[in-house]
Amino acid sequence: MYKFLIAIALYLPFQLALNPAAGVDLASIRVLILTLFFAWLAQGLKNKKVEIKNNLQTWLIASFLFLNTLSIIAARNTDWSLRKLMFLFSIFPLYFVASQAISSKEKALKVIKTLVFSGAAMALIGIVQFGAQFVVGLDKIYGIWAKFVIIPFLGESFGEAVLNNPSWLVNIGGHTYLRATSLFPDPHMLSFYLGLLMPLSLAIYLENKEKRAWNGVFFGAIFLADLLTFSRGGYLGIVAGLVFVGMFFWRKIEKKHKIMVGILALAGIMVMLVPSLVSQRLFSSFDLKEGSNQGRLAMWEKATEVTLDKPILGTGIGNYPLEVLPTAVYREPIYAHNTYLDISAETGTLNAFVWIGILGATFASFWKKSKKERIFFFASVSLIVFAVHSVTETALYSPVVLSLFLIIISLSNIELESEKTA
């Protein structure tokens, strides 16, 4: 099972889309996860030992899935609810398998190295994509990406929906630029993915002395590509992560690493603050007169109204678009642009607190383990980046981002040697 999990970690950002029926796109990673899960379950039954971690985190995840399922009672369109539930139940099994398969720090490091390697490759594609507009022109590279690149990875129906509602372009200082999206549907999901990986990439750089140069290149590619998404939520997540590292990690780091980490931190701060495309984009996050900010505030207000009006079960999972626009179609991009509000509006206030509880319980576990192993500190930073970014966007229904998130939080179930003997 562990080798299968490694293969999934390598394939994760490159997963191709399947088209089992007309108008239906299926992320192939969902099929692989279910195959992995049933193989793990069969092996466990054969050996008469199916190990599911009995802790707060697991119970909160089970509660989250239960409350999502229960919310179908309130749904206007049960078909939409079932499609969303099928998605969740095809991805969340990854948590249970990873929690058992990644049973030691050594195994965790191998999984993380694989994720960072594939993530760096994905980041490089995004960097090349962004840079190409200055060589061949924005329109040409946009056309190439729209016609030839994304369809195999998104599927025809989803790919068409993405192109009908593009967020690929950004206007900064009166100039339009193509944002880095790599093989993801939009820059925000790429930023979520890279934001989760960035702290772990830094951890691998510090842990692995033999390949430090390559690990430095991987970290740099992930960081640069994340900046080129021009995702303001992603920027806020990075800033929150940097502040957290500065507050709690600096004193613990060995002197020989302080110079390099200090340079990286200073470079990050300079990129954010020195006048540039990135800093202009970051500071525009606080301009309440800016169009997209006003739109996002209006979305938050609407989602809050729906939450207050239907606090128990919400609109029913997958049905929030119908609350905003009764004539909405399934792939209409109507959501709260806030993970916590999206969950509360669709499945109830209690479920939003359960989701926050998952983040909190995992962070507490990582923090406790970080006193023994440094890798868990950086896993906690990944959570902070993700949690802050989630204030402005929702990645819950991205198969790649959710899969990565579940693998990372499953690391909190590793039992360290000091805990075994305690």
Coordinates of C-alpha atoms in Angstrom, one line a residue:
M1 CA 0.0 0.0 0.0
Y2 CA 2.8 2.4 0.8
K3 CA 4.4 2.0 -2.7
F4 CA 1.0 2.6 -4.2
L5 CA 0.6 5.8 -2.1
I6 CA 4.0 7.0 -3.3
A7 CA 2.9 6.5 -6.9
I8 CA -0.2 8.5 -6.2
A9 CA 1.9 11.3 -4.6
L10 CA 4.0 11.4 -7.8
Y11 CA 1.0 11.4 -10.2
L12 CA -1.2 13.7 -8.2
P13 CA -0.7 17.1 -9.9
F14 CA -0.5 15.5 -13.4
Q15 CA -3.7 13.4 -13.2
L16 CA -5.5 13.0 -16.4
A17 CA -9.3 13.4 -16.8
L18 CA -11.5 10.4 -17.7
N19 CA -14.7 10.8 -19.8
P20 CA -16.9 7.8 -18.8
A21 CA -20.0 9.4 -20.3
A22 CA -21.1 12.4 -22.4
G23 CA -20.8 15.5 -20.3
V24 CA -19.1 13.7 -17.4
D25 CA -15.5 14.4 -16.5
L26 CA -13.9 12.2 -13.9
A27 CA -10.5 13.0 -12.3
S28 CA -8.5 9.9 -12.7
I29 CA -7.0 10.4 -9.2
R30 CA -10.4 9.6 -7.8
V31 CA -10.4 6.2 -9.4
L32 CA -6.8 5.6 -8.1
I33 CA -7.7 6.6 -4.6
L34 CA -10.7 4.2 -4.5
T35 CA -8.6 1.4 -6.0
L36 CA -6.0 2.1 -3.3
F37 CA -8.7 2.2 -0.6
F38 CA -10.4 -1.1 -1.6
A39 CA -7.0 -2.8 -2.0
W40 CA -6.1 -1.6 1.5
L41 CA -9.4 -2.7 2.9
A42 CA -9.2 -6.2 1.3
Q43 CA -5.7 -6.6 2.7
G44 CA -6.8 -5.6 6.1
L45 CA -9.8 -8.0 6.1
K46 CA -7.6 -10.8 4.8
N47 CA -5.1 -10.2 7.7
K48 CA -8.1 -9.6 10.1
K49 CA -6.7 -6.1 10.9
V50 CA -8.2 -3.0 9.5
E51 CA -6.5 -0.2 11.4
I52 CA -8.4 3.1 11.6
K53 CA -6.9 5.7 13.9
N54 CA -9.2 6.3 16.9
N55 CA -8.6 9.9 17.7
L56 CA -10.2 13.3 17.6
Q57 CA -9.0 14.1 14.1
T58 CA -10.6 10.9 12.6
W59 CA -13.8 11.4 14.5
L60 CA -14.0 15.0 13.2
I61 CA -13.5 13.8 9.6
A62 CA -16.2 11.2 10.0
S63 CA -18.5 13.9 11.5
F64 CA -17.7 16.2 8.5
L65 CA -18.7 13.5 6.0
F66 CA -21.8 12.6 8.0
L67 CA -23.0 16.2 8.2
N68 CA -22.4 16.7 4.5
T69 CA -24.5 13.6 3.8
L70 CA -27.2 14.7 6.2
S71 CA -27.5 18.1 4.5
I72 CA -29.0 16.4 1.5
I73 CA -32.4 16.6 3.4
A74 CA -32.4 20.4 2.7
A75 CA -31.4 20.2 -1.0
R76 CA -33.6 21.4 -3.8
N77 CA -31.6 19.4 -6.3
T78 CA -30.6 16.1 -4.9
D79 CA -28.6 15.1 -8.0
W80 CA -26.2 18.0 -7.4
S81 CA -25.9 16.9 -3.8
L82 CA -25.2 13.3 -4.8
R83 CA -22.5 14.4 -7.2
K84 CA -20.7 16.4 -4.5
L85 CA -21.0 13.6 -2.0
M86 CA -19.6 11.1 -4.5
F87 CA -16.7 13.4 -5.0
L88 CA -16.0 13.7 -1.2
F89 CA -16.4 9.9 -0.6
S90 CA -14.0 9.2 -3.5
I91 CA -11.2 11.4 -2.0
F92 CA -11.5 11.2 1.8
P93 CA -10.6 7.5 1.9
L94 CA -7.1 8.6 1.1
Y95 CA -6.8 9.9 4.7
F96 CA -7.5 6.5 6.2
V97 CA -5.0 4.7 4.0
A98 CA -2.3 7.3 4.4
S99 CA -2.8 7.3 8.2
Q100 CA -1.8 3.7 8.3
A101 CA 0.6 3.4 5.5
I102 CA 2.8 6.4 6.5
S103 CA 3.8 4.9 9.8
S104 CA 7.2 6.5 10.5
K105 CA 9.2 9.7 10.0
E106 CA 11.3 8.0 7.3
K107 CA 8.2 7.0 5.3
A108 CA 6.8 10.5 5.8
L109 CA 10.0 12.1 4.4
K110 CA 9.9 9.9 1.3
V111 CA 6.2 10.8 0.7
I112 CA 7.0 14.5 1.2
K113 CA 10.1 14.3 -1.1
T114 CA 7.9 12.8 -3.8
L115 CA 5.2 15.4 -3.4
V116 CA 7.8 18.2 -3.5
F117 CA 9.4 16.7 -6.6
S118 CA 6.2 16.5 -8.5
G119 CA 5.1 19.9 -7.2
A120 CA 8.3 21.5 -8.4
A121 CA 7.8 20.0 -11.8
M122 CA 4.3 21.4 -11.9
A123 CA 5.6 24.8 -10.7
L124 CA 8.2 24.8 -13.5
I125 CA 5.4 24.3 -16.1
G126 CA 3.7 27.3 -14.6
I127 CA 6.8 29.4 -14.7
V128 CA 7.4 28.5 -18.4
Q129 CA 3.8 29.3 -19.1
F130 CA 4.0 32.7 -17.6
G131 CA 7.3 33.6 -19.2
A132 CA 6.2 32.5 -22.6
Q133 CA 3.8 35.4 -23.0
F134 CA 6.8 37.7 -23.1
V135 CA 8.3 35.7 -25.9
V136 CA 5.5 34.5 -28.2
G137 CA 2.8 36.9 -27.0
L138 CA -0.1 36.7 -24.5
D139 CA -2.8 35.8 -27.0
K140 CA -0.8 33.0 -28.6
I141 CA 0.2 31.2 -25.3
Y142 CA -3.3 31.7 -24.0
G143 CA -4.7 30.0 -27.1
I144 CA -2.2 27.1 -26.9
W145 CA -3.1 26.5 -23.2
A146 CA -6.8 26.7 -23.9
K147 CA -6.9 24.5 -27.0
F148 CA -4.2 21.9 -26.4
V149 CA -3.0 21.8 -22.8
I150 CA -5.8 21.8 -20.3
I151 CA -8.4 19.6 -21.9
P152 CA -6.6 16.3 -21.2
F153 CA -6.2 17.2 -17.6
L154 CA -9.6 18.8 -16.9
G155 CA -11.8 17.0 -19.4
E156 CA -14.0 18.5 -22.1
S157 CA -17.0 19.6 -20.0
F158 CA -15.0 21.0 -17.1
G159 CA -12.4 22.5 -19.5
E160 CA -15.2 24.3 -21.4
A161 CA -16.7 25.6 -18.1
V162 CA -13.3 27.0 -17.1
L163 CA -12.8 28.7 -20.4
N164 CA -16.3 30.3 -20.2
N165 CA -15.4 31.8 -16.8
P166 CA -11.6 32.5 -17.1
S167 CA -9.6 33.8 -14.2
W168 CA -6.4 33.3 -16.1
L169 CA -5.8 37.0 -16.8
V170 CA -5.0 39.8 -14.3
N171 CA -4.7 43.5 -14.8
I172 CA -2.0 45.2 -12.8
G173 CA -1.0 48.8 -13.3
G174 CA -3.1 49.0 -16.5
H175 CA -1.3 46.0 -18.1
T176 CA -2.9 42.6 -18.6
Y177 CA -0.8 39.5 -17.8
L178 CA -1.4 35.7 -18.1
R179 CA -1.2 34.2 -14.6
A180 CA 0.5 31.0 -13.9
T181 CA -2.0 28.1 -13.9
S182 CA 0.2 25.2 -15.0
L183 CA -2.1 22.2 -15.5
F184 CA -4.6 23.4 -12.9
P185 CA -8.0 24.9 -13.9
D186 CA -7.2 28.3 -12.4
P187 CA -4.4 30.1 -10.6
H188 CA -6.1 29.9 -7.2
M189 CA -6.0 26.1 -7.1
L190 CA -2.4 26.1 -8.2
S191 CA -1.6 28.6 -5.4
F192 CA -3.4 26.4 -2.9
Y193 CA -1.4 23.4 -4.0
L194 CA 1.9 25.2 -4.0
G195 CA 1.2 26.9 -0.7
L196 CA 0.7 23.6 1.0
L197 CA 3.9 22.3 -0.4
M198 CA 6.2 25.3 0.1
P199 CA 6.8 24.9 3.9
L200 CA 7.4 21.1 3.4
S201 CA 9.8 21.9 0.6
L202 CA 11.8 24.2 3.0
A203 CA 11.8 21.4 5.5
I204 CA 13.3 18.9 3.0
Y205 CA 15.9 21.5 2.2
L206 CA 16.9 21.7 5.8
E207 CA 16.7 17.9 6.4
N208 CA 18.5 16.5 3.4
K209 CA 22.1 17.5 3.4
E210 CA 23.1 15.4 0.4
K211 CA 20.8 17.0 -2.2
R212 CA 20.5 20.5 -0.7
A213 CA 21.2 22.3 -4.0
W214 CA 18.4 20.5 -5.8
N215 CA 16.1 20.9 -2.9
G216 CA 16.9 24.6 -2.9
V217 CA 15.9 24.7 -6.6
F218 CA 12.7 22.9 -5.9
F219 CA 11.8 25.3 -3.2
G220 CA 12.6 28.3 -5.4
A221 CA 10.5 27.0 -8.2
I222 CA 7.5 26.4 -6.0
F223 CA 7.8 29.8 -4.3
L224 CA 8.2 31.7 -7.7
A225 CA 5.3 29.9 -9.3
D226 CA 3.1 30.6 -6.4
L227 CA 4.0 34.3 -6.7
L228 CA 3.2 34.2 -10.5
T229 CA -0.4 33.0 -9.8
F230 CA -1.0 36.5 -8.5
S231 CA -3.5 34.9 -6.1
R232 CA -4.0 37.5 -3.3
G233 CA -5.3 34.8 -1.0
G234 CA -2.2 32.8 -1.7
Y235 CA 0.0 35.9 -0.9
L236 CA -1.8 36.4 2.4
G237 CA -1.2 32.7 3.3
I238 CA 2.5 33.1 2.5
V239 CA 2.7 36.2 4.7
A240 CA 1.0 34.4 7.5
G241 CA 3.3 31.5 7.2
L242 CA 6.4 33.7 7.2
V243 CA 5.2 35.5 10.3
F244 CA 4.6 32.2 12.1
V245 CA 8.0 30.9 11.1
G246 CA 9.6 34.1 12.3
M247 CA 7.8 34.0 15.6
F248 CA 8.3 30.4 16.6
F249 CA 11.1 28.8 14.6
W250 CA 14.0 31.3 14.4
R251 CA 15.4 30.5 17.8
K252 CA 15.3 26.7 17.2
I253 CA 17.2 26.7 13.9
E254 CA 20.8 25.7 13.8
K255 CA 23.2 28.6 13.3
K256 CA 24.5 27.1 10.0
H257 CA 21.1 27.3 8.5
K258 CA 20.1 30.7 9.8
I259 CA 21.9 32.6 7.0
M260 CA 20.2 30.7 4.3
V261 CA 16.7 30.7 5.9
G262 CA 17.2 34.4 6.7
I263 CA 18.1 35.1 3.0
L264 CA 15.0 33.2 1.9
A265 CA 12.8 35.1 4.4
L266 CA 14.3 38.5 3.4
A267 CA 13.8 37.7 -0.2
G268 CA 10.2 36.8 0.4
I269 CA 9.6 40.0 2.3
M270 CA 11.3 42.1 -0.3
V271 CA 9.3 40.5 -3.1
M272 CA 6.1 41.3 -1.1
L273 CA 7.1 44.9 -0.2
V274 CA 9.3 46.3 -2.9
P275 CA 7.3 47.9 -5.7
S276 CA 6.6 45.2 -8.3
L277 CA 3.8 43.3 -9.9
V278 CA 3.6 41.1 -6.9
S279 CA 3.5 43.9 -4.3
Q280 CA 0.9 45.8 -6.3
R281 CA -1.3 42.7 -6.4
L282 CA -0.8 42.1 -2.7
F283 CA -1.6 45.6 -1.6
S284 CA -4.7 45.7 -3.8
S285 CA -6.1 43.1 -1.4
F286 CA -6.8 45.9 1.1
D287 CA -8.3 48.3 -1.4
L288 CA -12.1 48.1 -0.7
K289 CA -12.9 50.1 -3.8
E290 CA -11.2 47.6 -6.1
G291 CA -13.8 45.7 -8.2
S292 CA -13.0 42.1 -7.4
N293 CA -12.7 43.0 -3.6
Q294 CA -16.2 44.6 -3.7
G295 CA -17.5 41.5 -5.5
R296 CA -16.0 39.2 -2.9
L297 CA -17.4 41.3 0.0
A298 CA -20.8 41.0 -1.6
M299 CA -20.4 37.2 -1.9
W300 CA -19.4 37.0 1.8
E301 CA -22.4 39.0 2.7
K302 CA -24.8 36.8 0.7
A303 CA -23.3 33.6 2.1
T304 CA -23.6 35.0 5.7
E305 CA -27.3 35.8 5.0
V306 CA -27.9 32.2 3.8
T307 CA -26.0 30.8 6.8
L308 CA -28.1 32.9 9.2
D309 CA -31.3 32.0 7.4
K310 CA -30.5 28.2 7.3
P311 CA -28.0 27.6 10.1
I312 CA -28.8 23.9 10.7
L313 CA -28.4 22.1 7.3
G314 CA -27.7 25.0 5.0
T315 CA -29.0 24.8 1.5
G316 CA -27.9 21.2 1.1
I317 CA -24.5 20.3 -0.2
G318 CA -24.0 21.4 -3.8
N319 CA -27.1 23.6 -3.8
Y320 CA -25.8 27.0 -2.8
P321 CA -25.7 28.3 -6.4
L322 CA -29.5 27.7 -6.6
E323 CA -29.9 30.0 -3.6
V324 CA -28.1 32.8 -5.4
L325 CA -29.4 32.1 -8.9
P326 CA -32.4 29.8 -9.2
T327 CA -31.6 29.2 -12.9
A328 CA -28.0 28.3 -12.3
V329 CA -26.5 25.2 -14.1
Y330 CA -24.3 22.6 -12.3
R331 CA -20.9 24.0 -13.2
E332 CA -21.9 27.7 -12.7
P333 CA -19.0 29.2 -10.7
I334 CA -21.2 30.5 -7.8
Y335 CA -19.7 30.1 -4.4
A336 CA -18.8 32.2 -1.4
H337 CA -15.1 32.6 -2.1
N338 CA -14.5 31.6 1.5
T339 CA -14.2 27.9 2.6
Y340 CA -15.8 28.4 6.0
L341 CA -18.8 30.4 4.6
D342 CA -19.1 27.9 1.7
I343 CA -19.4 25.0 4.2
S344 CA -21.8 26.8 6.6
A345 CA -24.0 28.0 3.8
E346 CA -24.3 24.6 2.1
T347 CA -24.2 22.2 5.1
G348 CA -24.8 24.2 8.2
T349 CA -22.9 26.2 10.9
L350 CA -22.0 23.1 12.9
N351 CA -20.2 21.5 9.9
A352 CA -18.2 24.7 9.5
F353 CA -17.0 24.4 13.1
V354 CA -16.2 20.7 12.5
W355 CA -14.0 21.7 9.6
I356 CA -12.3 24.3 11.7
G357 CA -11.9 21.6 14.4
I358 CA -10.1 19.4 11.9
L359 CA -7.6 22.2 11.2
G360 CA -7.3 22.9 14.9
A361 CA -6.9 19.3 16.0
T362 CA -4.3 18.6 13.3
F363 CA -2.4 21.8 14.1
A364 CA -2.3 20.9 17.8
S365 CA -0.9 17.4 17.0
F366 CA 1.7 18.8 14.6
W367 CA 2.8 21.4 17.3
K368 CA 3.2 18.7 19.9
K369 CA 5.2 16.5 17.6
S370 CA 7.3 19.4 16.4
K371 CA 9.0 19.5 19.8
K372 CA 10.6 16.1 18.9
E373 CA 10.8 16.3 15.1
R374 CA 11.2 19.5 13.0
I375 CA 9.3 18.2 10.0
F376 CA 6.0 18.5 11.9
F377 CA 6.7 22.2 12.5
F378 CA 6.7 22.8 8.8
A379 CA 3.6 20.7 8.4
S380 CA 1.9 23.1 10.8
V381 CA 3.0 26.0 8.7
S382 CA 1.4 24.3 5.7
L383 CA -1.9 24.3 7.6
I384 CA -1.6 28.0 8.5
V385 CA -1.0 28.9 4.8
F386 CA -4.0 26.8 3.8
A387 CA -6.3 28.1 6.5
V388 CA -5.5 31.7 5.8
H389 CA -5.8 31.3 2.0
S390 CA -9.2 29.6 2.7
V391 CA -10.6 32.9 3.9
T392 CA -10.6 34.1 0.3
E393 CA -11.1 31.0 -1.8
T394 CA -12.5 27.4 -1.6
A395 CA -10.3 24.4 -2.6
L396 CA -12.5 21.8 -1.0
Y397 CA -13.7 20.4 -4.4
S398 CA -10.3 20.4 -6.1
P399 CA -9.4 16.7 -6.3
V400 CA -5.7 17.5 -6.4
V401 CA -5.6 20.1 -3.5
L402 CA -8.0 18.1 -1.3
S403 CA -5.9 14.9 -1.8
L404 CA -2.7 16.8 -0.9
F405 CA -4.4 18.2 2.1
L406 CA -5.5 14.8 3.3
I407 CA -2.0 13.3 2.9
I408 CA -0.5 16.1 4.9
I409 CA -3.0 16.0 7.8
S410 CA -2.6 12.2 7.9
L411 CA 1.0 12.8 9.0
S412 CA -0.3 13.8 12.4
N413 CA -1.1 10.1 13.0
I414 CA 2.6 9.0 12.9
E415 CA 3.5 7.7 16.3
L416 CA 7.1 8.8 17.2
E417 CA 9.4 6.5 19.1
S418 CA 9.3 8.8 22.1
E419 CA 5.5 8.5 22.1
K420 CA 5.6 4.7 21.9
T421 CA 7.8 4.5 25.0
A422 CA 6.0 7.2 26.9

